[in-house]
Short mmCIF file of C-alpha atoms in Angstrom, two decimals:
data_model
loop_
_atom_site.label_atom_id
_atom_site.label_comp_id
_atom_site.label_asym_id
_atom_site.label_seq_id
_atom_site.Cartn_x
_atom_site.Cartn_y
_atom_site.Cartn_z
CA UNK A 12 77.45 124.65 106.22
CA UNK A 13 77.89 121.21 106.00
CA UNK A 14 77.26 118.43 108.50
CA UNK A 15 80.13 117.44 110.97
CA UNK A 16 78.43 114.31 112.10
CA UNK A 17 79.59 110.96 110.80
CA UNK A 18 77.86 108.04 110.27
CA UNK A 19 74.58 109.98 111.11
CA UNK A 20 73.51 110.67 114.51
CA UNK A 21 70.98 107.57 114.48
CA UNK A 22 73.64 105.70 112.28
CA UNK A 23 70.54 104.44 110.57
CA UNK A 24 68.29 106.21 107.65
CA UNK A 25 65.47 107.32 107.83
CA UNK A 26 63.83 104.57 105.22
CA UNK A 27 65.70 101.81 107.39
CA UNK A 28 65.23 103.78 110.37
CA UNK A 29 61.26 103.69 109.75
CA UNK A 30 62.08 99.67 108.32
CA UNK A 31 63.03 98.76 111.57
CA UNK A 32 60.20 99.87 113.09
CA UNK A 33 57.90 97.37 111.71
CA UNK A 34 59.93 95.03 111.46
CA UNK A 35 61.71 94.88 114.82
CA UNK A 36 65.60 94.06 113.43
CA UNK A 37 67.65 96.95 114.75
CA UNK A 38 66.24 100.40 116.61
CA UNK A 39 67.99 103.55 116.78
CA UNK A 40 68.48 103.19 120.85
CA UNK A 41 70.03 99.79 120.59
CA UNK A 42 72.79 101.12 118.13
CA UNK A 43 72.99 104.13 120.40
CA UNK A 44 73.71 102.13 123.54
CA UNK A 45 76.28 99.69 121.46
CA UNK A 46 78.16 102.65 120.56
CA UNK A 47 78.63 104.02 123.82
CA UNK A 48 79.26 101.01 124.94
CA UNK A 49 82.09 100.67 122.16
CA UNK A 50 83.49 104.13 123.10
CA UNK A 51 83.61 102.83 127.30
CA UNK A 52 84.78 99.55 126.61
CA UNK A 53 88.30 99.10 128.83
CA UNK A 54 89.89 97.59 126.02
CA UNK A 55 88.84 99.48 122.81
CA UNK A 56 89.85 102.07 124.58
CA UNK A 57 93.22 100.59 125.77
CA UNK A 58 93.58 100.19 122.40
CA UNK A 59 93.03 103.94 121.00
CA UNK A 60 95.34 105.03 124.20
CA UNK A 61 98.05 102.63 122.61
CA UNK A 62 97.36 104.27 119.31
CA UNK A 63 97.27 107.53 120.60
CA UNK A 64 100.60 107.25 121.84
CA UNK A 65 102.83 105.47 119.11
CA UNK A 66 101.34 107.86 116.49
CA UNK A 67 103.41 109.44 114.21
CA UNK A 68 105.91 106.85 114.77
CA UNK A 69 105.86 105.73 111.12
CA UNK A 70 107.41 109.05 109.20
CA UNK A 71 110.33 109.11 107.54
CA UNK A 72 113.36 110.90 108.97
CA UNK A 73 113.87 114.04 107.33
CA UNK A 74 110.66 113.75 105.59
CA UNK A 75 107.36 112.36 105.77
CA UNK A 76 106.42 109.62 103.59
CA UNK A 77 102.45 108.24 103.53
CA UNK A 78 103.60 104.89 102.50
CA UNK A 79 105.74 104.86 105.29
CA UNK A 80 103.35 105.98 107.89
CA UNK A 81 100.59 103.22 106.00
CA UNK A 82 103.33 100.29 106.75
CA UNK A 83 103.84 101.65 110.71
CA UNK A 84 99.89 101.11 110.68
CA UNK A 85 99.59 97.79 108.77
CA UNK A 86 101.96 96.19 110.96
CA UNK A 87 99.89 96.01 113.62
CA UNK A 88 97.96 92.90 113.86
CA UNK A 89 95.22 94.16 114.86
CA UNK A 90 94.41 96.46 112.70
CA UNK A 91 92.61 96.46 109.46
CA UNK A 92 94.65 97.42 106.07
CA UNK A 93 91.58 100.43 105.57
CA UNK A 94 91.98 101.80 108.73
CA UNK A 95 95.60 101.82 108.65
CA UNK A 96 95.49 103.63 105.39
CA UNK A 97 92.71 106.04 107.25
CA UNK A 98 95.38 106.93 110.09
CA UNK A 99 98.50 107.07 108.00
CA UNK A 100 96.00 110.23 105.67
CA UNK A 101 95.20 111.64 109.18
CA UNK A 102 98.95 112.13 109.36
CA UNK A 103 99.10 113.39 105.95
CA UNK A 104 97.31 116.21 107.40
CA UNK A 105 99.54 117.41 110.70
CA UNK A 106 102.71 117.30 108.70
CA UNK A 107 101.45 119.21 105.85
CA UNK A 108 103.15 122.36 105.39
CA UNK A 109 100.47 123.72 102.97
CA UNK A 110 99.64 126.99 103.48
CA UNK A 111 96.27 126.83 101.89
CA UNK A 112 93.29 124.65 101.47
CA UNK A 113 93.66 123.80 97.55
CA UNK A 114 97.69 122.86 98.36
CA UNK A 115 96.34 120.49 101.37
CA UNK A 116 93.44 119.11 99.38
CA UNK A 117 95.72 118.68 96.38
CA UNK A 118 98.55 116.78 98.90
CA UNK A 119 96.35 114.57 100.38
CA UNK A 120 94.58 113.93 97.34
CA UNK A 121 98.29 112.19 96.10
CA UNK A 122 98.40 110.77 99.43
CA UNK A 123 95.15 109.09 98.78
CA UNK A 124 96.19 107.81 94.93
CA UNK A 125 99.64 106.65 96.40
CA UNK A 126 98.18 104.36 98.70
CA UNK A 127 95.66 102.71 96.33
CA UNK A 128 97.98 102.09 93.96
CA UNK A 129 99.56 100.54 96.44
CA UNK A 130 97.54 97.29 96.38
CA UNK A 131 94.83 98.43 93.50
CA UNK A 132 93.13 95.14 94.11
CA UNK A 133 91.93 96.08 97.74
CA UNK A 134 88.63 97.06 97.90
CA UNK A 135 88.83 98.22 101.82
CA UNK A 136 92.18 100.41 101.07
CA UNK A 137 90.33 102.22 98.10
CA UNK A 138 86.69 102.76 99.81
CA UNK A 139 88.41 103.64 102.93
CA UNK A 140 91.07 106.52 100.57
CA UNK A 141 87.57 107.57 99.15
CA UNK A 142 85.81 107.77 102.62
CA UNK A 143 88.42 109.69 104.46
CA UNK A 144 88.63 111.80 101.88
CA UNK A 145 84.89 113.13 101.19
CA UNK A 146 84.52 113.16 105.10
CA UNK A 147 87.51 114.95 106.08
CA UNK A 148 87.54 117.50 103.12
CA UNK A 149 84.13 118.98 103.30
CA UNK A 150 85.27 121.59 105.07
CA UNK A 151 85.61 125.10 103.03
CA UNK A 152 88.26 127.55 103.97
CA UNK A 153 85.31 130.02 103.52
CA UNK A 154 83.71 128.61 106.43
CA UNK A 155 86.76 130.33 108.51
CA UNK A 156 88.59 133.27 108.58
CA UNK A 157 91.62 131.89 108.35
CA UNK A 158 94.04 128.75 107.02
CA UNK A 159 95.14 127.30 110.33
CA UNK A 160 91.43 127.69 111.93
CA UNK A 161 90.36 125.82 108.49
CA UNK A 162 93.60 123.16 109.08
CA UNK A 163 93.04 122.10 112.31
CA UNK A 164 89.29 121.69 111.53
CA UNK A 165 90.45 118.95 109.07
CA UNK A 166 92.91 117.49 111.73
CA UNK A 167 90.05 116.97 114.45
CA UNK A 168 88.13 115.47 111.53
CA UNK A 169 90.60 113.08 110.45
CA UNK A 170 91.55 111.83 113.70
CA UNK A 171 87.54 111.82 114.12
CA UNK A 172 87.39 109.14 111.74
CA UNK A 173 90.25 107.22 112.67
CA UNK A 174 88.45 106.71 115.75
CA UNK A 175 85.02 105.66 114.36
CA UNK A 176 87.41 103.06 112.02
CA UNK A 177 89.11 101.62 115.42
CA UNK A 178 85.44 101.35 117.01
CA UNK A 179 83.94 99.73 114.42
CA UNK A 180 84.45 96.09 114.69
CA UNK A 181 83.26 96.38 118.60
CA UNK A 182 80.05 98.22 117.71
CA UNK A 183 79.23 95.47 115.73
CA UNK A 184 80.22 92.73 117.99
CA UNK A 185 78.16 94.26 119.86
CA UNK A 186 75.00 94.66 117.78
CA UNK A 187 75.20 91.28 116.45
CA UNK A 188 74.76 89.49 119.92
CA UNK A 189 70.93 89.38 120.09
CA UNK A 190 71.05 87.16 116.83
CA UNK A 191 73.44 84.14 118.84
CA UNK A 192 71.31 82.25 121.12
CA UNK A 193 72.52 79.13 122.72
CA UNK A 194 73.02 75.83 121.56
CA UNK A 195 73.13 77.07 117.89
CA UNK A 196 76.32 75.97 115.25
CA UNK A 197 77.33 78.70 113.07
CA UNK A 198 79.74 78.37 110.01
CA UNK A 199 82.09 80.25 109.29
CA UNK A 200 84.80 81.02 105.91
CA UNK A 201 87.58 81.97 106.26
CA UNK A 202 89.60 84.49 108.71
CA UNK A 203 88.18 87.96 109.34
CA UNK A 204 88.98 89.82 112.12
CA UNK A 205 84.98 90.90 112.62
CA UNK A 206 83.36 87.91 113.09
CA UNK A 207 86.05 86.65 115.59
CA UNK A 208 85.17 89.94 117.15
CA UNK A 209 81.72 88.92 117.20
CA UNK A 210 82.32 85.09 118.22
CA UNK A 211 84.63 86.23 121.00
CA UNK A 212 82.17 88.34 122.31
CA UNK A 213 79.60 85.70 122.54
CA UNK A 214 82.21 83.25 124.52
CA UNK A 215 82.55 86.10 126.76
CA UNK A 216 79.02 86.57 127.14
CA UNK A 217 78.58 83.02 127.71
CA UNK A 218 77.25 81.93 125.51
CA UNK A 219 76.98 78.54 124.35
CA UNK A 220 77.43 77.44 120.94
CA UNK A 221 79.88 75.78 118.34
CA UNK A 222 81.65 76.86 115.35
CA UNK A 223 82.26 74.63 111.30
CA UNK A 224 84.95 76.29 110.29
CA UNK A 225 86.32 76.02 106.79
CA UNK A 226 89.41 75.44 105.77
CA UNK A 227 89.56 78.60 103.84
CA UNK A 228 92.33 77.48 100.67
CA UNK A 229 93.87 78.56 99.35
CA UNK A 230 95.49 80.44 102.19
CA UNK A 231 93.73 77.94 104.78
CA UNK A 232 92.44 80.98 106.88
CA UNK A 233 89.88 79.20 108.38
CA UNK A 234 92.76 77.19 110.61
CA UNK A 235 93.89 80.34 111.65
CA UNK A 236 90.29 80.92 113.13
CA UNK A 237 89.64 77.35 114.39
CA UNK A 238 92.83 78.12 116.08
CA UNK A 239 91.83 81.84 118.06
CA UNK A 240 88.14 79.80 118.52
CA UNK A 241 89.56 76.93 120.12
CA UNK A 242 92.23 79.04 122.20
CA UNK A 243 88.79 80.30 123.78
CA UNK A 244 86.87 77.54 124.81
CA UNK A 245 84.55 77.68 121.75
CA UNK A 246 84.27 73.77 120.22
CA UNK A 247 85.03 73.91 116.50
CA UNK A 248 85.04 71.69 114.16
CA UNK A 249 87.05 72.25 110.93
CA UNK A 250 85.47 71.05 107.27
CA UNK A 251 87.43 70.91 104.01
CA UNK A 252 86.23 73.57 101.20
CA UNK A 253 84.14 71.29 99.42
CA UNK A 254 82.18 69.58 102.72
CA UNK A 255 79.69 72.74 103.40
CA UNK A 256 77.00 71.90 101.63
CA UNK A 257 77.36 68.43 103.70
CA UNK A 258 77.44 70.18 107.09
CA UNK A 259 74.74 72.47 106.35
CA UNK A 260 71.75 70.23 107.79
CA UNK A 261 73.48 70.96 111.24
CA UNK A 262 73.76 74.71 110.98
CA UNK A 263 71.97 77.36 112.10
CA UNK A 264 73.19 80.73 110.70
CA UNK A 265 76.39 81.24 108.16
CA UNK A 266 78.96 84.31 109.56
CA UNK A 267 81.35 85.69 106.59
CA UNK A 268 83.17 88.57 106.64
CA UNK A 269 83.91 90.82 103.15
CA UNK A 270 86.24 92.34 101.81
CA UNK A 271 83.74 94.74 100.42
CA UNK A 272 80.39 95.71 100.24
CA UNK A 273 79.15 97.50 97.14
CA UNK A 274 75.95 99.15 95.98
CA UNK A 275 73.79 96.45 94.93
CA UNK A 276 74.10 95.31 98.93
CA UNK A 277 75.96 92.46 97.46
CA UNK A 278 79.82 91.44 98.93
CA UNK A 279 82.80 90.95 97.84
CA UNK A 280 84.55 88.36 100.04
CA UNK A 281 87.39 85.50 99.60
CA UNK A 282 87.19 82.87 97.36
CA UNK A 283 83.81 79.90 98.29
CA UNK A 284 81.84 83.05 100.18
CA UNK A 285 79.33 82.29 97.13
CA UNK A 286 78.50 79.04 97.21
CA UNK A 287 78.51 78.82 100.75
CA UNK A 288 75.59 81.60 100.00
CA UNK A 289 73.99 79.40 97.36
CA UNK A 290 73.57 76.25 99.86
CA UNK A 291 73.05 78.28 102.54
CA UNK A 292 69.78 79.85 100.96
CA UNK A 293 68.92 77.01 99.44
CA UNK A 294 68.32 75.00 102.78
CA UNK A 295 66.55 78.29 104.41
CA UNK A 296 69.89 79.22 106.84
CA UNK A 297 70.31 83.10 107.34
CA UNK A 298 73.69 84.17 106.09
CA UNK A 299 75.00 87.29 107.90
CA UNK A 300 77.77 89.69 106.78
CA UNK A 301 80.14 91.14 109.41
CA UNK A 302 81.82 94.67 107.54
CA UNK A 303 82.65 98.01 108.91
CA UNK A 304 81.87 100.84 107.18
CA UNK A 305 84.73 101.34 105.00
CA UNK A 306 84.30 98.94 103.02
CA UNK A 307 81.35 100.27 101.52
CA UNK A 308 82.27 100.80 98.23
CA UNK A 309 80.88 102.46 94.85
CA UNK A 310 80.86 99.81 92.60
CA UNK A 311 78.15 97.62 91.20
CA UNK A 312 79.70 94.08 89.99
CA UNK A 313 77.09 92.18 87.23
CA UNK A 314 78.66 88.54 87.69
CA UNK A 315 81.91 86.91 88.70
CA UNK A 316 84.13 88.68 85.85
CA UNK A 317 83.39 92.04 86.12
CA UNK A 318 85.72 91.87 89.12
CA UNK A 319 89.48 93.40 89.37
CA UNK A 320 91.59 90.04 89.51
CA UNK A 321 92.79 89.29 92.89
CA UNK A 322 94.77 86.59 92.20
CA UNK A 323 96.96 84.44 94.38
CA UNK A 324 99.42 81.75 94.19
CA UNK A 325 97.49 77.76 94.50
CA UNK A 326 99.37 74.74 95.80
CA UNK A 327 98.12 71.57 95.19
CA UNK A 328 100.34 69.80 96.73
CA UNK A 329 101.20 67.92 93.44
CA UNK A 330 102.97 68.61 90.51
CA UNK A 331 100.10 70.37 87.99
CA UNK A 332 100.47 68.85 84.08
CA UNK A 333 101.91 70.79 81.90
CA UNK A 334 98.71 72.60 79.62
CA UNK A 335 96.51 72.28 82.34
CA UNK A 336 94.91 75.47 83.49
CA UNK A 337 95.18 76.80 87.05
CA UNK A 338 92.19 79.59 88.26
CA UNK A 339 94.05 81.75 90.92
CA UNK A 340 91.33 84.23 92.31
CA UNK A 341 90.73 84.83 95.49
CA UNK A 342 88.07 85.96 95.62
CA UNK A 343 83.90 85.86 94.43
CA UNK A 344 80.78 88.28 94.26
CA UNK A 345 77.86 86.94 96.28
CA UNK A 346 74.53 89.14 94.94
CA UNK A 347 71.78 90.37 97.98
CA UNK A 348 69.23 88.28 97.56
CA UNK A 349 71.71 84.88 99.52
CA UNK A 350 72.36 87.85 101.97
CA UNK A 351 70.20 87.95 105.55
CA UNK A 352 71.51 90.47 106.92
CA UNK A 353 74.56 93.01 106.62
CA UNK A 354 76.15 93.99 110.37
CA UNK A 355 77.83 97.26 110.30
CA UNK A 356 78.54 100.10 112.70
CA UNK A 357 75.99 102.42 110.92
CA UNK A 358 73.67 99.51 112.46
CA UNK A 359 71.70 96.81 111.03
CA UNK A 360 71.38 96.69 107.52
CA UNK A 361 69.48 94.63 105.21
CA UNK A 362 71.54 93.68 101.29
CA UNK A 363 68.52 96.54 100.07
CA UNK A 364 69.80 99.24 102.43
CA UNK A 365 72.94 99.47 101.20
CA UNK A 366 72.84 101.80 98.26
CA UNK A 367 70.45 104.30 100.39
CA UNK A 368 73.51 104.23 103.46
CA UNK A 369 76.04 104.69 100.47
CA UNK A 370 74.27 107.62 99.00
CA UNK A 371 74.45 109.67 102.80
CA UNK A 372 78.04 107.91 103.20
CA UNK A 373 79.61 109.87 99.86
CA UNK A 374 77.09 113.19 100.13
#
């Protein structure tokens, strides 16, 4: 019978547990405490209660639509797109009228494919659907006396996966706190909900730090993050993207989010992440990545062009001369050698451990 735990009880691979004992980066006890604290956190509990209260609200009258359910969850401002997909897939199981496990798995597969086709460039959406399918459908009908018992088990697993995903951000924030020290200066790029959660928790813990926010062209998401941090009373300086090298000597660490974490241990994130990591690496500044485990994707890009294009319109504020080509790619790939640590809900990982964790996630 397959092991029902997810993630693994310690949250880390055996390899990384051994590595942690030698390097003191993270311990199983520390990770367990973070998971426990996230589970009992009042804000987290309130959010989960609100989710439970509204569950099923996105169904289509006269019939269930996974896209409608997904859009219902996606409208919640603090809910990641991948988590919205996970909640929608959990609702598919609950509303299913299938009478056999095979029918139910086919129905889930179709729903997952529909969600992934909704945005074929979203790495986290695709990875979240794949992980949900892998985690939930590990149950064999032969393990239960009847289909209803097996379906109940699938519903239970789906809800558990959703809860894990909802708590991921809080767990990551707790694991990162020992790396943020009083008087430090942190550079961030663009807007990341999980990075914001990390900085919010540091501020609530009365840590004294300041943040350099890059503008985050082309959509200026750095402006949004700087506004959020200023509202918390955190000292913030806004930089144009091209000033990152100019300001790097004042920086103690770089924190970035990720659209996806790939098999090499590198990340795919908004355009400009690669150059920040390059500059930070050349000046011996640590680059920390905060990313939920549902963003771990079975991808292995070899270079910048080895990615599915995610295009975004660019507004330069002036007319573009005819015959001038504009680069509209919205993200880049940062190789693992330029990253220091990844803060995830599975633990604090070095880039070299990511492939090991991916194997365990998709087993």
